[in-house]
Coordinates of C-alpha atoms in Angstrom, one line a residue:
Chain A
K1 CA 0.0 0.0 0.0
N2 CA 1.3 3.4 -0.9
E3 CA 2.2 5.7 2.0
V4 CA 0.4 8.6 0.3
E5 CA -2.9 8.1 -1.5
Q6 CA -4.7 10.7 -3.5
S7 CA -8.3 10.9 -4.7
P8 CA -9.9 11.3 -7.1
Q9 CA -7.3 10.2 -9.7
N10 CA -9.0 12.3 -12.4
L11 CA -11.4 15.2 -12.1
T12 CA -13.1 17.3 -14.7
A13 CA -14.9 20.6 -13.8
Q14 CA -16.6 23.4 -15.5
E15 CA -15.0 26.9 -15.2
G16 CA -16.1 28.6 -12.0
E17 CA -16.8 25.4 -10.1
F18 CA -15.4 24.7 -6.6
I19 CA -12.9 21.8 -6.7
T20 CA -11.7 19.6 -3.9
I21 CA -8.9 17.0 -4.1
N22 CA -7.8 14.8 -1.2
C23 CA -4.6 13.3 0.2
S24 CA -4.3 10.6 2.9
Y25 CA -1.1 9.4 4.4
S26 CA -0.1 6.6 6.7
V27 CA 3.3 7.7 8.0
G28 CA 4.5 10.2 10.6
I29 CA 5.3 13.5 9.0
S30 CA 7.1 16.7 9.6
A31 CA 5.3 18.5 6.8
L32 CA 2.9 17.9 3.9
H33 CA 3.4 19.6 0.5
W34 CA 1.0 20.3 -2.3
L35 CA 2.7 20.6 -5.7
Q36 CA 1.4 21.5 -9.1
Q37 CA 2.6 20.3 -12.5
H38 CA 1.2 21.7 -15.7
P39 CA 1.4 19.6 -18.9
G40 CA 5.0 19.5 -20.0
G41 CA 6.0 21.8 -17.2
G42 CA 8.1 21.6 -14.1
I43 CA 6.8 20.9 -10.5
V44 CA 6.0 24.0 -8.4
S45 CA 5.4 24.0 -4.7
L46 CA 2.0 25.5 -3.8
F47 CA 1.9 24.9 0.0
M48 CA 3.8 23.4 2.9
L49 CA 1.5 22.5 5.8
S50 CA 1.9 21.1 9.2
S51 CA -1.4 22.1 10.8
G52 CA -4.6 24.0 10.1
K53 CA -5.2 25.8 6.9
K54 CA -3.3 28.0 4.4
K55 CA -4.7 30.2 1.7
H56 CA -3.1 31.7 -1.4
G57 CA -5.3 33.4 -3.9
R58 CA -8.0 30.9 -5.0
L59 CA -6.2 28.0 -3.4
I60 CA -6.9 26.7 0.1
A61 CA -5.1 23.8 1.7
T62 CA -6.1 22.1 4.9
I63 CA -4.6 19.4 7.0
N64 CA -6.0 17.2 9.8
I65 CA -3.0 15.6 11.6
Q66 CA -5.2 13.3 13.7
E67 CA -6.9 11.9 10.7
K68 CA -3.8 12.0 8.5
H69 CA -5.7 13.7 5.8
S70 CA -5.2 16.9 3.7
S71 CA -7.4 18.6 1.1
L72 CA -6.7 21.1 -1.6
H73 CA -9.6 23.4 -2.6
I74 CA -9.7 25.5 -5.7
T75 CA -12.4 28.2 -5.7
A76 CA -13.8 29.7 -8.9
S77 CA -11.8 27.3 -11.0
H78 CA -10.2 28.5 -14.2
P79 CA -8.8 26.6 -17.3
R80 CA -5.3 27.6 -16.2
D81 CA -5.8 25.5 -13.1
S82 CA -5.7 22.4 -15.3
A83 CA -2.7 20.5 -14.0
V84 CA -1.6 17.5 -12.0
Y85 CA -1.7 18.2 -8.3
I86 CA 0.7 16.1 -6.3
C87 CA 0.7 15.5 -2.5
A88 CA 4.0 14.8 -0.8
V89 CA 5.0 14.3 2.8
T90 CA 8.3 14.8 4.6
K91 CA 8.6 11.9 6.9
S92 CA 9.4 12.6 10.5
Y93 CA 12.0 9.8 10.6
G94 CA 14.6 8.4 8.2
N95 CA 16.5 11.6 7.4
N96 CA 13.5 13.5 6.0
R97 CA 12.7 11.2 3.1
L98 CA 9.8 12.3 1.0
A99 CA 6.8 10.1 0.0
F100 CA 4.7 11.1 -3.0
G101 CA 1.2 10.4 -4.1
K102 CA 0.5 9.5 -7.7
G103 CA -1.2 12.9 -8.3
N104 CA -4.7 14.2 -9.1
Q105 CA -5.3 15.1 -12.8
V106 CA -7.5 18.2 -12.9
V107 CA -9.1 19.5 -16.1
V108 CA -11.2 22.7 -16.0
I109 CA -13.3 23.2 -19.1
P110 CA -14.1 26.7 -20.3
Chain B
D1 CA 15.0 33.8 -8.9
V2 CA 16.1 30.3 -9.9
K3 CA 16.6 28.1 -6.9
V4 CA 17.3 24.6 -8.3
T5 CA 19.1 24.3 -11.6
Q6 CA 19.5 21.2 -13.6
S7 CA 22.4 21.1 -16.1
S8 CA 20.5 19.9 -19.2
R9 CA 16.8 20.1 -20.2
Y10 CA 17.1 17.6 -23.0
L11 CA 19.7 14.9 -23.7
V12 CA 20.0 12.1 -26.3
K13 CA 22.5 9.4 -25.6
R14 CA 23.3 6.0 -27.0
T15 CA 23.2 2.7 -25.2
G16 CA 26.3 2.1 -23.1
E17 CA 27.3 5.8 -22.8
K18 CA 28.1 7.4 -19.5
V19 CA 25.6 10.1 -18.6
F20 CA 26.1 12.9 -16.0
L21 CA 23.1 14.9 -14.8
E22 CA 24.0 17.8 -12.5
C23 CA 21.8 19.7 -10.0
V24 CA 22.7 22.9 -8.2
Q25 CA 20.7 24.6 -5.4
D26 CA 21.4 28.0 -4.0
M27 CA 19.4 27.8 -0.8
D28 CA 21.9 26.0 1.4
H29 CA 19.6 23.0 1.8
E30 CA 20.7 19.9 3.5
N31 CA 18.5 17.4 1.6
M32 CA 18.7 16.8 -2.1
F33 CA 16.9 14.1 -4.2
W34 CA 17.0 12.6 -7.6
Y35 CA 13.7 11.2 -9.0
R36 CA 12.6 9.9 -12.3
Q37 CA 9.1 10.5 -13.5
D38 CA 7.3 8.1 -15.9
P39 CA 3.7 8.2 -17.1
G40 CA 1.5 6.2 -14.7
L41 CA 4.3 5.6 -12.2
G42 CA 4.6 9.0 -10.6
L43 CA 7.8 10.1 -9.0
R44 CA 10.2 7.4 -8.0
L45 CA 13.2 8.1 -5.8
I46 CA 16.6 7.1 -7.2
Y47 CA 18.9 8.5 -4.6
F48 CA 18.8 10.9 -1.7
S49 CA 21.5 12.9 0.0
Y50 CA 21.0 14.5 3.4
D51 CA 24.5 16.0 3.8
V52 CA 27.8 16.4 1.9
K53 CA 29.2 12.9 1.0
M54 CA 26.1 11.3 2.6
K55 CA 23.7 9.3 0.4
E56 CA 21.0 6.8 0.6
K57 CA 19.5 4.5 -2.0
G58 CA 16.0 5.2 -3.0
D59 CA 13.5 2.8 -4.5
I60 CA 15.2 2.3 -7.8
P61 CA 18.9 2.8 -7.5
E62 CA 20.0 0.1 -9.9
G63 CA 22.0 1.4 -12.8
Y64 CA 22.6 4.8 -11.1
S65 CA 25.2 6.3 -8.8
V66 CA 25.4 9.8 -7.2
S67 CA 28.0 12.2 -6.0
R68 CA 27.7 15.0 -3.5
E69 CA 31.1 16.6 -2.9
K70 CA 29.7 20.1 -2.1
K71 CA 26.5 21.0 -0.3
E72 CA 25.0 22.8 -3.3
R73 CA 25.7 20.2 -5.9
F74 CA 24.2 16.7 -6.4
S75 CA 25.1 14.7 -9.4
L76 CA 23.4 11.7 -10.9
I77 CA 25.5 9.3 -13.0
L78 CA 24.3 6.6 -15.3
E79 CA 27.4 4.4 -15.7
S80 CA 26.2 2.7 -18.8
A81 CA 22.9 4.1 -20.2
S82 CA 20.2 1.7 -21.2
T83 CA 17.0 2.3 -23.1
N84 CA 14.9 1.6 -20.0
Q85 CA 16.5 4.7 -18.5
T86 CA 14.8 6.9 -21.0
S87 CA 12.8 9.2 -18.7
M88 CA 12.3 12.6 -17.1
Y89 CA 14.8 13.1 -14.3
L90 CA 13.9 15.6 -11.6
C91 CA 16.1 17.0 -8.9
A92 CA 14.6 18.4 -5.7
S93 CA 15.9 20.0 -2.5
T94 CA 14.5 20.9 1.0
P95 CA 16.0 22.1 4.2
Y96 CA 16.3 19.5 7.0
L97 CA 13.1 19.4 9.1
K98 CA 13.1 17.9 12.5
P99 CA 9.8 16.4 13.8
G100 CA 7.7 19.3 14.9
Q101 CA 9.9 21.8 13.0
G102 CA 7.8 21.8 9.9
W103 CA 5.4 24.4 11.3
S104 CA 6.7 27.3 9.3
N105 CA 7.0 28.5 5.7
T106 CA 10.6 27.7 5.4
G107 CA 10.5 24.0 4.6
E108 CA 9.3 24.2 1.0
L109 CA 10.2 21.7 -1.5
F110 CA 11.9 23.0 -4.6
F111 CA 12.3 21.1 -7.9
G112 CA 14.5 21.8 -10.9
E113 CA 13.0 22.1 -14.4
G114 CA 13.8 18.5 -15.2
S115 CA 16.1 16.7 -17.6
R116 CA 14.5 14.6 -20.3
L117 CA 16.9 11.8 -21.2
T118 CA 16.4 9.7 -24.3
V119 CA 18.6 6.6 -24.7
L120 CA 18.8 5.2 -28.2

């Protein structure tokens, strides 16, 4: 079983819709990261979380440490939000190794 | 504002050639990683370094070696390239985070632009 699981694997939304993607993990962590990768592009860090909630523009990330679960919300979605969103965790043991989910493919249709 | 730089965006090599991929970060990070990314398989860790001259094997180290002689530079070496090593290679770096220390904005995860290697 993967240490980091993401759902849904694929999501299609109409422009303007509210989008939620989810990440669950099974290991002890020092931090959780949400990353974005556009088609053919590099990977960009959106958030690093350890507790609570963070907001940047139309993006909101939340984490529940007790439930080992994080969500990424996109409000008023736009076609430029179409990308793969990857959840990663910095493990709290083993010299800070990272574990990655397989990613959520998000497509926003105009 | 470039933070993690990979030496080559695109490389084409022949089977059996030795390949060097270099990664340089300017943030004084302790941790550096080499991953390969393949469709449907996500990011797979090849090697990880948590300090100068310190390295750990990742999930798929076979056919690869690494070198970290200076803190800012982490090199991936393919001793004898094979066609199944055709892939996108990504370098990443983070500062060292102790348990309970990740409660700040400083521990971000930075990736290079990637090096797409084709082995013929």
